[in-house]
Amino acid sequence: MSNTLESVLVVGGGHAAIEAALAVSRVGLSCTLVVQDVNTLGRMSCNPAIGGLAKGHIVKEIDALGGIMGRAADECGIQFKTLNKSKGRAVWSPRAQIDKIKYQKFVNSCIVNDPHITIINDEVVDIVVNNNIVSGVSLFKNGLFRCSSVVICAGTFFNGLIHVGTTTHPAGRMGEKPTTGLSKSLQYLGFECGRLKTGTPPRALLSSVDLSKLEISLGDERPDPFSILTKTPFKPENTPCYLTYTNKLVHNHIHKNIHKSAMYSGKISGAGPRYCPSIEDKIVRFADRNRHQVFVEPEWLGSNQLYINGFSTSLPEPTQLEALRNIEAFKNIKLIRPGYAIEYDYFPARQLKSTLESKSISGLYLAGQVNGTSGYEEAAAQGLLAGANAALKLKARKPLLLAREESYIGVLIDDIITKHINEPYRMFTSRAEHRLNLRPDNVYRRLSKKASLCGLLTNNQASLVNKKLKDFEKLTGVLSSSKIKLDGQTINAKNYLKRPENTLVKNKQLASLVDNFDHDTVFQVETEIKYEGYVEIELQRIEKQAKIENTKIPPSTDYKKIEGLSSEAIERLGAVKPETLGQASRVGGVRPSDVVIISVFLEKRA
Amino acid sequence: MKYNCSDTIAALATTPGNSALSVIRVSGESLSNLFFQLTDKKQPKPNHVYLVELLDPRDSSHMLDQVLVTYFKAPQSYTGEDCIEISCHGGKLIAANILTTLFKSGLREASPGEFSYRAFINGKIDLIQAEAISSIVSSKTEFDLRSGFKGLTGNSSLVLRETQESIRSLLMFVENELDFTEDNTSNFRNSLIENIKRISDKLTFLINSTLAHNKLKEGIRIVLVGKPNSGKSSLFNCLIGENRAIVSDVAGTTRDTLESWHEIEGVSVCFVDTAGVWESDDFLENLGIEKAYDEMLKADLLLILDEHDPFCVFKSVEEHINVENVVFIQTKSDLYDTGQHSGTCYALSVKTQKGVEFVLDAIKKFIVERQHVLPENYFYTTHRQQLILNNVSADFLNLINDFPNMELDMVSSALWNIVDTYSSLFGDNNPENVINNIFSNFCIGK
């Protein structure tokens, strides 16, 4: 079997693979998507939600880069809520409850209807490499397949091993078989491999839960959509979710049976996420807490299945049931599927460049959970970037590189390729040192120009973005010359808006100025004014850092030959091979003085 | 100035000139071979002193001097590299010959501060310690030395690091709230601003303490004040133990201020004689009187002299001074006995030396007390450190001021800036030029 040489092959069917395939297509190349089971394409394997703290920021950025996740979430969301509302607009995080079935169908149709994408139902078992350049893959059923670029988005499927209590079985996700050949193939090519684990909570039968005993939790009444393509006014469903709490009885029961948990019996070797802990973890590590929140969420509209959010576990099924039944609403609970933990192979991403291409094998890209990250949004962002870069390289165009100071995705990629990751990496706003400028509201101003230059935006997207940018400029201009009367004094509108409680619509003198602008533009302009001074200070910091960020380190650099470097730095830098001095400064174990020495060394060479 | 860390450097570590001994220091990547060439000894034991005939590495038949030589193996050395210390005979010629020979065989002359720079680069010392070394070397008094040692042993680093730690944990406290908790911020904000104020107060205390310390290191100024011909210059000469000031019976003999530096109780002390303060028509004399007022403002201790009533003189100059520490002295007690022998006023006669010792005791007591009021753990800060601390403190005050108008994400950003500025104290945040500046203030061989 063969294909034109100028094509990209994407392995996988999850969020990363989908964004990768669509990005390749948007750049204008044909893409072959190899999925083990076409019926699972676009499936949301864990929680029925998209966005949330810091993740919502990523979804907005994906939208500004022409990705599909935001649009799909708007299309299939059944409840929308902005989190962190009391802590400042830079950390406001949009989140949507999703109808999983609708989401999968929507995403599927986007892939199927894309003329550049061909789906193959098969399994990649080997990568074919000539002189450190990818030349194709071996497919389990179809044999050799020639292509010039491969993007691997295999999620948790590499040697996936599911644990429920003390029983284990190999699987990629519950009910799907794992892949084994490809992981081995990568290791054979010299990739360093590690083991991670993650978990998912049980799914309960709706009719077995007493909803009247749960607190109702609704979304925002007038939410904003994620995507610029979503038509306003945006009037999505506001389906109730539910909230309850664990109690002492639940905790005692889990404590008594903790030895039966896969994670605590020492059966799992991979490290788990500290930030999305299992219920066992919560009870052991926060022993002083009397209760933990449990959100009960519908998996789709009209679903008979509930997602027990906050109760991720690898206890045996009977123990899960007995523990849950101590909660009043769950007295008669029945599980459709127990919670489980899954262990899988990952490939530490320090083996990749900031384009997500392998440092050693040209044309090979890795994206998503295989890089040690956790979460749909993190995976999708990497998929988009890897897919775009694979295609751009084949077209001999400049790569899409995102810097830490311009996007959360830039922070994500820089972190995973420089830092030692020993637990699944998830995004937080605190990981972004330039957080005040990385807001959901200014995402199009930050990223759309780059996206457009790479050809990632459709004409429609580009013109919507342009209108948004123009409106922003116009209203900013109007306000910078506006004055208002306040307590008998005339003050600049801008100064008035800097106070946290003041907004454009609240003030009658200003409200008339914004009549012709949409809600989003008004919000953007207002926010920009409020953060102006603080962002200015951040920009100064960025400038100071710019010199070392822009200093390139030749890949051939032999750190052993740089005199004065600490031995730890020599070892770590030798393993990571950072592309820039900025990256080098963030590699664990590298001291500021080491950075000075390398910089002196590079200057001498120059 | 830029340092290169890849070659072997050498320099004279002692003052050039006539002395019994001179010490030459060598530092570089791997020096066992050089040691062999210099001494004909293979595999030297680290930290052992050898008595050898020092040889020219290029011509082993040529002896340079009989020396004591010590080999230090990396990383157990001052610079963290291999080091050789050569104690040779003193005098200009011998050390210079040895150095010339070393340079000819490929070593490079160290720039000022380069040994300490390498120690810093190799993680042997932090910037605070580096600056302390510079301060020890330039110490003039025992007090300087003690504060230098506090810096060197890491004592001052420790106190400064403690504050850095509390600022960092404050930031983590905010980050945690931003990323991991549910919306419920009013209680949080209250406890946050309390914590911010607590650290800000601590910082102010730290700055004031170090200022008091710096003041002591820079020296205590003791200024003699009085009307013309009240005996200031006589007492000045008596206190400094030599005839510096011209003494005469003519009022207004002293026109300019005179300074004399001494070490008393381990601290630098500067005695300042001034022109007598009175109404004068003489232009030159008026200039002198202006200067006298300037000195009074800078004084740490005022000695107010008068043959009749020093308290009256005090009243006339009160508006020109800002210290609380004043010693009243009734002079010429051999001529006048005003009966003012109370505890607040000393009567003395320079002529008969009667009473002088009591004034000296009062001065010593003042100096000792000055040292005692210093908080136990405080230390000298360099100008650079003081600037950074002042900036951080100002940032804190701004933050406290703006807090009601700031959202939590803005507070976090302000704290990030503070942490960033603060870490430049230790050279943690890699400002290359700052580091190079600090080390270039060292003398060669350090």
mmCIF file of C-alpha atoms in Angstrom, chain A residues 18 23 39 45 92 116 153 359 416 432 448 478 480 485 491 527 541:
data_model
loop_
_atom_site.group_PDB
_atom_site.id
_atom_site.type_symbol
_atom_site.label_atom_id
_atom_site.label_comp_id
_atom_site.label_asym_id
_atom_site.label_seq_id
_atom_site.Cartn_x
_atom_site.Cartn_y
_atom_site.Cartn_z
ATOM 1 C CA ILE A 18 -8.266 14.858 15.602
ATOM 2 C CA ALA A 23 -4.432 21.002 11.168
ATOM 3 C CA ASN A 39 -16.297 3.648 16.034
ATOM 4 C CA SER A 45 -12.873 8.746 27.406
ATOM 5 C CA TRP A 92 -11.480 33.392 34.727
ATOM 6 C CA HIS A 116 -8.038 15.898 2.767
ATOM 7 C CA CYS A 153 -1.214 10.436 19.320
ATOM 8 C CA LYS A 359 15.202 15.542 18.059
ATOM 9 C CA ILE A 416 7.286 19.260 28.849
ATOM 10 C CA ALA A 432 2.403 30.755 33.183
ATOM 11 C CA SER A 448 -4.519 34.629 15.251
ATOM 12 C CA VAL A 478 -12.998 56.133 21.397
ATOM 13 C CA SER A 480 -8.827 56.953 25.147
ATOM 14 C CA LYS A 485 -18.021 63.561 35.071
ATOM 15 C CA ILE A 491 -11.799 62.337 34.746
ATOM 16 C CA THR A 527 -10.161 44.242 30.531
ATOM 17 C CA ARG A 541 10.253 41.292 32.415
#
